CSV table of C-alpha atoms in Angstrom, one decimal:
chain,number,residue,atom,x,y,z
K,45,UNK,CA,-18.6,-281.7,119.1
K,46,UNK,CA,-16.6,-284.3,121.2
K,47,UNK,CA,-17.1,-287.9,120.5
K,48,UNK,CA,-16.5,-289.2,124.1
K,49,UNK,CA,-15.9,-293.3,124.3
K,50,UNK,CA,-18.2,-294.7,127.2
K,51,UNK,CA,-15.8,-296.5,130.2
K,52,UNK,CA,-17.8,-296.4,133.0
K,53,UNK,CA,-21.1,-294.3,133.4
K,54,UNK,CA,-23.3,-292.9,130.9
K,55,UNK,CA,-22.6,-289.8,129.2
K,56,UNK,CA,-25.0,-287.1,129.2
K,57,UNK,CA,-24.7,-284.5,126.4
K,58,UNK,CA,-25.6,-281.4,128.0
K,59,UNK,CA,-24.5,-278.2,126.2
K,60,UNK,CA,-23.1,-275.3,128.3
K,61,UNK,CA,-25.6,-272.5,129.8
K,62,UNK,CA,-24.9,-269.3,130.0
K,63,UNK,CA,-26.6,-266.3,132.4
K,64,UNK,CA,-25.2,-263.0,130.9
K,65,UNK,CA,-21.7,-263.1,131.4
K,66,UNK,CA,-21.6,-266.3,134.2
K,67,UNK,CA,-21.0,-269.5,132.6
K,68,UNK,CA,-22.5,-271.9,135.0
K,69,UNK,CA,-21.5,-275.6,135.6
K,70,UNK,CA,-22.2,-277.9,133.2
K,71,UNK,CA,-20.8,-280.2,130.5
K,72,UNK,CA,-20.2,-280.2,126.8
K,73,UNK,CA,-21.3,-283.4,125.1
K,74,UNK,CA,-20.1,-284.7,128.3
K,75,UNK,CA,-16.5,-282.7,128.7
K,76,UNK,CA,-16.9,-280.2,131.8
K,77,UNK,CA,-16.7,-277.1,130.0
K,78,UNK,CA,-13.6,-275.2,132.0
K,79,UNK,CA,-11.8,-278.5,130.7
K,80,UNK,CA,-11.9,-278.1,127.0
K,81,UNK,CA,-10.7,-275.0,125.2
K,82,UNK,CA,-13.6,-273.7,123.5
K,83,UNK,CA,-14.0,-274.8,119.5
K,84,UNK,CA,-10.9,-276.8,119.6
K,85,UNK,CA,-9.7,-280.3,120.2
K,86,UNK,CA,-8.1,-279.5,123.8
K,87,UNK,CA,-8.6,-280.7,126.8
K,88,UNK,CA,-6.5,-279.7,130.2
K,89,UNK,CA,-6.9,-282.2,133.3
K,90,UNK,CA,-9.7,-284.6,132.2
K,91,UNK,CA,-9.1,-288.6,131.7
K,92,UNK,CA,-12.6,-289.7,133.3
K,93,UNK,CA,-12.7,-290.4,129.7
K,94,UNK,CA,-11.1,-291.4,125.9
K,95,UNK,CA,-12.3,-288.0,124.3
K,96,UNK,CA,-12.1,-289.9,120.9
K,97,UNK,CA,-12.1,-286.6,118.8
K,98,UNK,CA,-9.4,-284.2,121.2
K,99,UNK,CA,-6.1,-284.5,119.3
K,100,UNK,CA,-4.2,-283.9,122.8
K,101,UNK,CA,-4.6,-284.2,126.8
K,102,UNK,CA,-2.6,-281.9,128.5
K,103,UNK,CA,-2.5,-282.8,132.4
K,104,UNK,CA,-1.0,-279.7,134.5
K,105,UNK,CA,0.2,-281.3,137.3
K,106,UNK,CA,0.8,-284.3,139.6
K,107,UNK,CA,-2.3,-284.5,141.8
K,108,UNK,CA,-4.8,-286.9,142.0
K,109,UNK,CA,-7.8,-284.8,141.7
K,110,UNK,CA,-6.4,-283.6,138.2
K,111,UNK,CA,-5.1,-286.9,136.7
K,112,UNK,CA,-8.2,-289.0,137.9
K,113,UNK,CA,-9.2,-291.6,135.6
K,114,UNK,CA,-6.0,-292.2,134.2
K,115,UNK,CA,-4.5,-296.0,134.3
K,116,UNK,CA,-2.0,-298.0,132.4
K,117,UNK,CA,-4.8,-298.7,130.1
K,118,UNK,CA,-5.1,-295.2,128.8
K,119,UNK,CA,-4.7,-294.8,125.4
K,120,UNK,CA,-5.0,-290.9,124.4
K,121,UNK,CA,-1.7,-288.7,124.3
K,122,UNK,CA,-0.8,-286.7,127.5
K,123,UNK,CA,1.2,-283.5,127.2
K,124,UNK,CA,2.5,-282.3,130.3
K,125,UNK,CA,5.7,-280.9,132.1
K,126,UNK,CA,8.7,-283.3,132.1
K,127,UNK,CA,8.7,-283.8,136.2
K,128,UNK,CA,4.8,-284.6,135.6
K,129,UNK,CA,5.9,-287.1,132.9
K,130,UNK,CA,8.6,-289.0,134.9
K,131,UNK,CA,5.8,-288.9,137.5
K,132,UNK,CA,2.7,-290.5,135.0
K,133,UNK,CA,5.3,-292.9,133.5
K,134,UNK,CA,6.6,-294.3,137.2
K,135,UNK,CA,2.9,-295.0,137.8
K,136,UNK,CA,0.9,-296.1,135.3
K,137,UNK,CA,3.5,-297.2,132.8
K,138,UNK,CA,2.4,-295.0,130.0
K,139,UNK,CA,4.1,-292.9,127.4
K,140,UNK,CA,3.1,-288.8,127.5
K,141,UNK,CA,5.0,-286.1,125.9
K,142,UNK,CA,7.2,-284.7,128.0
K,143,UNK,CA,7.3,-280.5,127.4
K,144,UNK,CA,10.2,-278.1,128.6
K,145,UNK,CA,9.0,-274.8,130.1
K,146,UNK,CA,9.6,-271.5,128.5
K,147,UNK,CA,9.1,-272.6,125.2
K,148,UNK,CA,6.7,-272.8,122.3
K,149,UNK,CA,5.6,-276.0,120.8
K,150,UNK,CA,3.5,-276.5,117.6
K,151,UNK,CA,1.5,-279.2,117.5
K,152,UNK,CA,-0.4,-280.5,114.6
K,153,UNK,CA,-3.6,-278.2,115.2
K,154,UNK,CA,-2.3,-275.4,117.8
K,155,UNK,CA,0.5,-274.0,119.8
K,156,UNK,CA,1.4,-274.7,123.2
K,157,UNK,CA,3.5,-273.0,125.7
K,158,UNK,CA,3.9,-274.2,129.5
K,159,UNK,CA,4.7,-271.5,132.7
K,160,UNK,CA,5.7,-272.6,136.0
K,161,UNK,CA,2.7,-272.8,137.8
K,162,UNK,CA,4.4,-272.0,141.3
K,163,UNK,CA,1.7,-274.6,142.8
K,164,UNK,CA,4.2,-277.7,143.5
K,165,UNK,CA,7.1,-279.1,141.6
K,166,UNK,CA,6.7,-280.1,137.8
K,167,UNK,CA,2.7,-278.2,138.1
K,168,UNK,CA,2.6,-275.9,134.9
K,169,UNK,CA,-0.4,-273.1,133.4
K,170,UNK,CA,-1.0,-273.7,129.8
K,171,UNK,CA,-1.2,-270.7,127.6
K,172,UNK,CA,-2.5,-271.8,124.5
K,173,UNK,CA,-2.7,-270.3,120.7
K,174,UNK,CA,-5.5,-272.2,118.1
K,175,UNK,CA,-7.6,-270.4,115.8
K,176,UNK,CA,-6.0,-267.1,116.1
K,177,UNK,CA,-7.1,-266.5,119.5
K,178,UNK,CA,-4.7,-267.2,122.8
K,179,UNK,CA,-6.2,-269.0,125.8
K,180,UNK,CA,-4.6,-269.2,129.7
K,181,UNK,CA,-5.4,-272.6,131.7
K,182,UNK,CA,-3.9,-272.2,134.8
K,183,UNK,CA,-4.8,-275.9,136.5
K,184,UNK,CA,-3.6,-275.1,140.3
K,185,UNK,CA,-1.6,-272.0,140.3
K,186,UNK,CA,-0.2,-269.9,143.4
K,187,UNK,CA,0.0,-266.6,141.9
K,188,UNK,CA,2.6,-264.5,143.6
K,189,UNK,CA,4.2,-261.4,142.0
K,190,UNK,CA,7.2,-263.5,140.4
K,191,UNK,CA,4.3,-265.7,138.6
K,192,UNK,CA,3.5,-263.2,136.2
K,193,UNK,CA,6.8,-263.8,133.6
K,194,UNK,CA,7.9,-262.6,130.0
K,195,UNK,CA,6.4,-264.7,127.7
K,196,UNK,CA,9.3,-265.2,125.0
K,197,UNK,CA,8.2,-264.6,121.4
K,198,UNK,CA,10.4,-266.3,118.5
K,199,UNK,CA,10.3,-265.4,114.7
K,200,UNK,CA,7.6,-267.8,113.4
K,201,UNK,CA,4.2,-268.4,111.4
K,202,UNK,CA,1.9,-266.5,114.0
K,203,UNK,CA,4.2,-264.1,115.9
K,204,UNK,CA,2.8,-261.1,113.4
K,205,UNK,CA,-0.8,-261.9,114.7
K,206,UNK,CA,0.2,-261.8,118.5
K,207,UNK,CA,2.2,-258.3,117.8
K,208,UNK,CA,-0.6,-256.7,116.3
K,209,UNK,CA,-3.8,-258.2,117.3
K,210,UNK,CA,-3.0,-259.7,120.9
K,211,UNK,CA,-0.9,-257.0,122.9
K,212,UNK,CA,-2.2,-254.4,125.1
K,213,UNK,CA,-1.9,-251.0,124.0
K,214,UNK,CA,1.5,-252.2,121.5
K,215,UNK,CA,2.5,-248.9,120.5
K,216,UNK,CA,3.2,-248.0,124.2
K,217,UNK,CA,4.4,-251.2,125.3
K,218,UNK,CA,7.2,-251.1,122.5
K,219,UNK,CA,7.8,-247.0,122.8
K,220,UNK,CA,8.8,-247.8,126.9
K,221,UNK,CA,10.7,-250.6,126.2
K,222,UNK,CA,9.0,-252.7,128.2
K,223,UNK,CA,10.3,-255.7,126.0
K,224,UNK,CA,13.2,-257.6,127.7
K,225,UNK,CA,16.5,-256.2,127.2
K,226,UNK,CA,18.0,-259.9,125.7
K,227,UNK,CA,15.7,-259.1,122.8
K,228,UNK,CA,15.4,-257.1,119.9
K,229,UNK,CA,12.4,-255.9,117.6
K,230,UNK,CA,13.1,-253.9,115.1
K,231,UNK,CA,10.9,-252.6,112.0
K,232,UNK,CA,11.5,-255.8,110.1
K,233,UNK,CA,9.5,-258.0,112.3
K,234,UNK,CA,6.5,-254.7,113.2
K,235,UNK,CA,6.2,-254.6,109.1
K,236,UNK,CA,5.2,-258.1,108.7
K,237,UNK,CA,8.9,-259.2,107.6
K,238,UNK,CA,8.6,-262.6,109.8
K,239,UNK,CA,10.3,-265.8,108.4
K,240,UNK,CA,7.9,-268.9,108.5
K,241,UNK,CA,10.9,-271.7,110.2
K,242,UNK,CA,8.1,-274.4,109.9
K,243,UNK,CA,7.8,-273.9,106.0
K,244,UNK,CA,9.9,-277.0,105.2
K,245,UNK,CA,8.1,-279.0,107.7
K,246,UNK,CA,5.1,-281.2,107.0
K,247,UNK,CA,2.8,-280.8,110.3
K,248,UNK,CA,-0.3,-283.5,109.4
K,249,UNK,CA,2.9,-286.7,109.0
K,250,UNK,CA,4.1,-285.9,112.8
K,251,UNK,CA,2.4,-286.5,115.7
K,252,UNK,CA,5.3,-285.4,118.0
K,253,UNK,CA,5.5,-281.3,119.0
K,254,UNK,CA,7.9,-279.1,117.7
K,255,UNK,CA,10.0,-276.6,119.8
K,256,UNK,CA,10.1,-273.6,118.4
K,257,UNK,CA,13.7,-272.4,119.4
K,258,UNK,CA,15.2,-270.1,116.9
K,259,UNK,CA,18.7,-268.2,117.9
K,260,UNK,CA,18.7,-265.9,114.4
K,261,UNK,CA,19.3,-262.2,115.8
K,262,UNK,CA,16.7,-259.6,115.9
K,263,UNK,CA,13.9,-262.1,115.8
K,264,UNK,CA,13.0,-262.8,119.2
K,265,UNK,CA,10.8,-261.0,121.3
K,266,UNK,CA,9.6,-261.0,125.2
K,267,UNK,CA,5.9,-259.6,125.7
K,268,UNK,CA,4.9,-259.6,129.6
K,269,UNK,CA,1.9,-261.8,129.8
K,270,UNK,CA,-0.1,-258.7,131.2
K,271,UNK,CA,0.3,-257.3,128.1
K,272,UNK,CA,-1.7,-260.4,126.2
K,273,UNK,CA,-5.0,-260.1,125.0
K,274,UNK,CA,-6.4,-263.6,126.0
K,275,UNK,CA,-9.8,-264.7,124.8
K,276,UNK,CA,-10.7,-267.0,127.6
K,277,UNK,CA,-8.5,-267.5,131.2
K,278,UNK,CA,-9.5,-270.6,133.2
K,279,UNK,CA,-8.9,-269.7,136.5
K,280,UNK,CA,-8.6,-271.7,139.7
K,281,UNK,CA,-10.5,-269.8,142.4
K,282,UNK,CA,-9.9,-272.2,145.4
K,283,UNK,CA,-9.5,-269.4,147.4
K,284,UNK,CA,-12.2,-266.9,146.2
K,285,UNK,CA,-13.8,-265.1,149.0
K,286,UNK,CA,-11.9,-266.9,151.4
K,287,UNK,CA,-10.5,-265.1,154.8
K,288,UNK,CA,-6.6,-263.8,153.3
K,289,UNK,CA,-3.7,-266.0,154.2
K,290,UNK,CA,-0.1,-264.6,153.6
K,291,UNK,CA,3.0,-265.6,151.4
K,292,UNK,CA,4.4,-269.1,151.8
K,293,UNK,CA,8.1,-266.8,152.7
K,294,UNK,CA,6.0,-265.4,155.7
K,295,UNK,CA,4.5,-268.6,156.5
K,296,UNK,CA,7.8,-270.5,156.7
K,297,UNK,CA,9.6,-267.9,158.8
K,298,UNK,CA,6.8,-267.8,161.5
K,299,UNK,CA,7.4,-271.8,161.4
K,300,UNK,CA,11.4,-270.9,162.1
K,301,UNK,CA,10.3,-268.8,164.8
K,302,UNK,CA,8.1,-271.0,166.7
K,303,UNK,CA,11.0,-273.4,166.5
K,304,UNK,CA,13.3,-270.8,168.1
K,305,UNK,CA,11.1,-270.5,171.1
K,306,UNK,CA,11.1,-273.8,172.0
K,307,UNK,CA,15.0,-274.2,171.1
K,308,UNK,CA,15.7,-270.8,173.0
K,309,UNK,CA,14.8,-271.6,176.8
K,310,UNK,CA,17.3,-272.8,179.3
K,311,UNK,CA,16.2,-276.2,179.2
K,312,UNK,CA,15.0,-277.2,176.1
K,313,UNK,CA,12.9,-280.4,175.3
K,314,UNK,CA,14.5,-282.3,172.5
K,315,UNK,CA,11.6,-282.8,169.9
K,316,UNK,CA,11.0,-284.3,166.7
K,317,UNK,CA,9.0,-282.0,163.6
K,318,UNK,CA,6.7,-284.3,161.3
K,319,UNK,CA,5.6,-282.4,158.2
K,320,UNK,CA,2.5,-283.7,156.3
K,321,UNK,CA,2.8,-283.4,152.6
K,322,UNK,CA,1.2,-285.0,149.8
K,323,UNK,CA,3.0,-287.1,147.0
K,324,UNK,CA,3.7,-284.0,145.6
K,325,UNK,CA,3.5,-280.7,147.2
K,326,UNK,CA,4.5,-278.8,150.4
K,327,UNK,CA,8.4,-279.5,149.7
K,328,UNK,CA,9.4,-276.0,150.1
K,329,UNK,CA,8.2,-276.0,154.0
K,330,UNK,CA,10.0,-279.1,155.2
K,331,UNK,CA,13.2,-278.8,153.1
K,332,UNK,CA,13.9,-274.3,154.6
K,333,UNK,CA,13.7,-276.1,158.0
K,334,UNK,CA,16.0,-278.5,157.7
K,335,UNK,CA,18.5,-275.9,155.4
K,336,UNK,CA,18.0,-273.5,158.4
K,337,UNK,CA,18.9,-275.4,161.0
K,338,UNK,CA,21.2,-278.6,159.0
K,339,UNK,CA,18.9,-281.2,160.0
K,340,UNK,CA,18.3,-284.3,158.6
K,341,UNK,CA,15.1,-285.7,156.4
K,342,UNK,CA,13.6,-289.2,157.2
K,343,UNK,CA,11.1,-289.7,154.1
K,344,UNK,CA,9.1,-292.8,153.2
K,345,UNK,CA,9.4,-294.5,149.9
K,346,UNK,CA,6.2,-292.6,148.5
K,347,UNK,CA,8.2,-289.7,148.7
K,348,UNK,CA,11.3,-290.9,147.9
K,349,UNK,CA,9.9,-292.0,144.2
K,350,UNK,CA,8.4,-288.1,143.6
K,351,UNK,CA,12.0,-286.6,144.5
K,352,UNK,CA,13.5,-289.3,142.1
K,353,UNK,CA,11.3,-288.3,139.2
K,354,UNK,CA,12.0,-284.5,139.8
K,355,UNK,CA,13.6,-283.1,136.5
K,356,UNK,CA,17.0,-280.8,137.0
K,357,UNK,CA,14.8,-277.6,136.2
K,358,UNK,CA,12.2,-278.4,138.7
K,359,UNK,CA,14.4,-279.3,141.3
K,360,UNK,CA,16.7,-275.8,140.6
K,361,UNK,CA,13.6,-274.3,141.0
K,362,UNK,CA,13.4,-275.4,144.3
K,363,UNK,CA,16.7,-274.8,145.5
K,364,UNK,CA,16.1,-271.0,144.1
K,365,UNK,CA,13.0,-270.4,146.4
K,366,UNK,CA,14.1,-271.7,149.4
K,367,UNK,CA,17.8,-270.2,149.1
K,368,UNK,CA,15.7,-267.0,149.0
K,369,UNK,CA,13.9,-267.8,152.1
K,370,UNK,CA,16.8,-268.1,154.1
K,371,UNK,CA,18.9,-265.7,152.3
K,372,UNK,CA,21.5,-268.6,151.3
K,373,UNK,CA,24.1,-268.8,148.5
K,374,UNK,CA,23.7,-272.7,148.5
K,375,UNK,CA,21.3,-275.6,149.8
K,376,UNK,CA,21.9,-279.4,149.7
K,377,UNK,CA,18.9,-280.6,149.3
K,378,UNK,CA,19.1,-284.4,148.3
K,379,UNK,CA,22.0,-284.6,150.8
K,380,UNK,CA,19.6,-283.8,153.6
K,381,UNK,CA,17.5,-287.1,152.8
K,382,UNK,CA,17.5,-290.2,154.8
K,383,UNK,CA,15.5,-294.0,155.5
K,384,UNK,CA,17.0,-293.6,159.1
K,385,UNK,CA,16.1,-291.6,162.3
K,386,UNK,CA,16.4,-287.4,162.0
K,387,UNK,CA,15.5,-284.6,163.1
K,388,UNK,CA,12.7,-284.6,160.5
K,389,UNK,CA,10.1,-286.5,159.4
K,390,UNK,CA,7.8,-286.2,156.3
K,391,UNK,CA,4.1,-287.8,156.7
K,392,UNK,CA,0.9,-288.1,155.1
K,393,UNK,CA,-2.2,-286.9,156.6
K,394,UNK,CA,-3.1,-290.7,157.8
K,395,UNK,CA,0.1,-291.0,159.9
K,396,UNK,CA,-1.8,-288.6,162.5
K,397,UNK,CA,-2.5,-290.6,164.8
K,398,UNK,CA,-0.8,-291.5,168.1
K,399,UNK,CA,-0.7,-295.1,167.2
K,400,UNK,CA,0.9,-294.5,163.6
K,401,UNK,CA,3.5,-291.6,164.8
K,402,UNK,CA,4.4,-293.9,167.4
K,403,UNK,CA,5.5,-296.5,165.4
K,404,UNK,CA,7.5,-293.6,163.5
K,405,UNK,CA,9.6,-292.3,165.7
K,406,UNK,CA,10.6,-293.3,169.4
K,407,UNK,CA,10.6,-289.6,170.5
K,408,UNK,CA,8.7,-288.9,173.9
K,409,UNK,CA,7.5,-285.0,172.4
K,410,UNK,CA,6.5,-284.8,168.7
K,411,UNK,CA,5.8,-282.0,166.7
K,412,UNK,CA,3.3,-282.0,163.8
K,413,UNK,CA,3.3,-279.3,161.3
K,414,UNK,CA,0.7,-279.1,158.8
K,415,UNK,CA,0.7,-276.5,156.2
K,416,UNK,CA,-2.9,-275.9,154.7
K,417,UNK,CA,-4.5,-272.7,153.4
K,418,UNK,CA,-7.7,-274.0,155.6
K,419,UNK,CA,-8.1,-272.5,159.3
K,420,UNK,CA,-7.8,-275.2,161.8
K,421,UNK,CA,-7.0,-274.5,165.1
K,422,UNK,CA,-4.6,-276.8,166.7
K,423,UNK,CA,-4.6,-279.4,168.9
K,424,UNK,CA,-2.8,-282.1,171.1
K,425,UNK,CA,-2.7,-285.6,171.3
K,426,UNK,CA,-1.1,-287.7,174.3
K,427,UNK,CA,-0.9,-291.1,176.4
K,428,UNK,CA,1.6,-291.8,178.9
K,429,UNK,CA,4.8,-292.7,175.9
K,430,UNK,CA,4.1,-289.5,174.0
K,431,UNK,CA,2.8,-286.4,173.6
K,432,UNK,CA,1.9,-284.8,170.0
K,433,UNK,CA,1.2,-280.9,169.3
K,434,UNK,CA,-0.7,-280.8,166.1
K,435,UNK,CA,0.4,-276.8,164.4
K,436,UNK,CA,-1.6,-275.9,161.8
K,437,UNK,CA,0.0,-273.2,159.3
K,438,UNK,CA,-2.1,-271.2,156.6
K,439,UNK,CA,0.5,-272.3,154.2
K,440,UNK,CA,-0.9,-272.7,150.7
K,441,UNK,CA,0.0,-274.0,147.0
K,442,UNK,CA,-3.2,-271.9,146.0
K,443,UNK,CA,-3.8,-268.4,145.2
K,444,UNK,CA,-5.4,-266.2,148.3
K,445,UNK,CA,-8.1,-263.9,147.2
K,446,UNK,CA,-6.2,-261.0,147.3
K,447,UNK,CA,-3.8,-262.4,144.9
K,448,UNK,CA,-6.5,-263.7,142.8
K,449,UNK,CA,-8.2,-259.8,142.7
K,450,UNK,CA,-4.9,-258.6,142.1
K,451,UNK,CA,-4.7,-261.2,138.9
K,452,UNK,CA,-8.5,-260.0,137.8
K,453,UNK,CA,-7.0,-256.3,137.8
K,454,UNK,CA,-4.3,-257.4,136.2
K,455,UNK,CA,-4.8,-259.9,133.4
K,456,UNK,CA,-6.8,-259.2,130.3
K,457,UNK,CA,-9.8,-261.8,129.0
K,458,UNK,CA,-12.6,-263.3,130.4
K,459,UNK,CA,-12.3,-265.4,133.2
K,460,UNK,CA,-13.8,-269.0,133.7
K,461,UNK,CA,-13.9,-270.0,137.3
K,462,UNK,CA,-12.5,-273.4,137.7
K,463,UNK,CA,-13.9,-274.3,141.2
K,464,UNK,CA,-17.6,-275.9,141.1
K,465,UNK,CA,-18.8,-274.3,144.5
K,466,UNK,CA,-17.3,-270.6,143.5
K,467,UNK,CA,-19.4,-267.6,141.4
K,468,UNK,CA,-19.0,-268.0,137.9
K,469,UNK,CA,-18.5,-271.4,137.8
């Protein structure tokens, strides 16, 4: 049970309901239950409030609906990515821990390992391992074919229970070497041969993790994370039963194209493209655009502190996708950024207006682009100094149903809706 310190409203103490197999919306002694990891001391994306008994809050990603509550009064600890960490330190003045991706972490009651989450820079999916049993919170995930990674195994105290309790159908996965070819397993580690690294270390006198990053020969191992038996996987179904959208690669090329029309006539009108984005998020559209074409970026000082804070793997990352958009050998990002008039701007979604995009720019023919997996249908804007053509995309940071079906096929443990107005919930 969760002692939960009162901040603002009373608590209630509901515990959860099931119906069969659909858990429904509720709370646990007060902790929505998709945000605590069932008979431990985790919780993923809640800071409403000071869970006095959870030994760690892990926060997946940089949006406000998932770090609500938090303030430079907080006192619990926050685990998150390192881009989310120079994020939650800029703001609030707080310390977190600060995780690498790709690695495994032990922390005093569990392990932790973090995934790129392919939603927006420094946004991660927790898989967790505590009480013998492995959990997947994936916070806001797209999940495209290149989300579902190797997840890399290293010779330690509970890498002989994942091998033989927690892959799918072992024998065959390790008789088609389906392991990555960087590693090697041999009968050493399969016959319960597995060095304990953590034996000289006292875990209850630290409160900081512990990567678990061992380069000894034939003792690491890369399991696809298809092939994990996960006991609970708390999905985020924004998307569920929503009308399809298509990948954010065929999204940004239909953008280029409409761009070519107007560029390609005999006369063309000399326009300048807005792109809404959040703090964080939508980076990817605005930044192929200008690669494609070698425009400039004019971006405001909220945005200029999130690309500040972006960590070196977050922002290679980034460069990766979008040279893969454009089929490009090298981007120049940062280069491309600027306080002064360009070809580009990047706005927030109360800069659309005529009154505010006016004071923006001095352009007679604006362009707004919106990316959002919602279907709008566009519209224009104009007085006698400007006229605005508002172009919604169905560019999203979320999964689309298909991928999430695709991800039900595909993954193995039982899922837990994260989306209060979806089935299952």
């Amino acid at each position: 049970k969760f002692k939960i310190e009162k901040i603002h409203n009373k608590i209630t103490e509901n515990k959860p309901k099931r119906t069969g197999k659909t858990i429904l919306f509720t709370t646990m002694y007060g902790v929505p239950y998709h945000k605590k990891i069932p008979n431990t001391s985790i919780t993923v994306d809640y800071f409403t409030h000071i869970v006095t008994d959870s030994s760690y809050n892990y926060l997946s990603h940089f949006h406000t609906d998932h770090y609500n509550g938090l303030s430079s009064k907080y006192k619990g600890r926050i685990v998150c990515s390192v881009t989310t960490s120079n994020l939650i330190r800029s703001k609030f003045r707080v310390n977190t821990i600060p995780l690498e991706q790709n690695k495994w972490y032990k922390m005093i009651d569990h392990y932790v390992y973090l995934i790129d989450a392919k939603h927006c820079p420094g946004a991660v999916c927790f898989i967790f391992y505590a009480n013998d049993l492995l959990y997947l919170h994936c916070g806001d995930f797209r999940c495209t074919t290149d989300w579902y990674c190797d997840i890399n195994f290293s010779s330690n105290e509970f890498m002989h229970r994942i091998i033989n309790d927690l892959i799918i159908k072992k024998d065959n996965l390790l008789k088609n070497k389906i392991l990555s070819d960087n590693y090697i397993i041999n009968n050493k580690i399969i016959n319960n041969n597995v060095t304990n690294v953590l034996n000289e270390i006292n875990i209850n006198k630290i409160n900081e993790p512990i990567e678990l990053n061992i380069s000894k020969p034939n003792t690491n191992i890369c399991i696809p994370i298809t092939k994990l038996k996960f006991n609970k996987i708390f999905l985020d179904n924004t998307f569920e039963g929503v009308k399809d959208f298509d990948s954010q690669h065929n999204i940004i090329n239909k953008i280029i194209k409409d761009i070519n029309k107007r560029n390609n006539v005999l006369f063309p009108i000399e326009y300048k493209y807005m792109f809404v984005s959040y703090s964080v998020g939508k980076e990817k559209v605005f930044f192929s655009i200008a690669e494609k074409y070698d425009w400039s970026i004019c971006i405001r000082n909220y945005k200029k502190i999130f690309l500040n804070n972006l960590c070196d793997y977050s922002l290679k990352l980034l460069e990766n996708e979008i040279k893969s958009i454009l089929f490009k050998e090298s981007v120049r990002l940062k280069e491309r950024l600027t306080d002064k008039d360009a070809e580009i701007y990047v706005i927030s979604l109360s800069d659309v207006n005529l009154e505010r995009i006016s004071k923006i720019c001095n352009s007679k023919r604006v362009v707004v682009i919106f990316p959002t997996g919602w279907s709008r249908k566009n519209y224009v804007m104009k007085n006698d100094n400007i006229t605005v053509e508002v172009m919604f995309y169905r560019y999203s940071e979320h999964s689309s149903d298909n991928e999430l079906n695709k991800f039900k096929e595909t993954m193995h443990g039982e899922i837990i809706n994260t989306v209060k107005h979806k089935q299952n919930y």
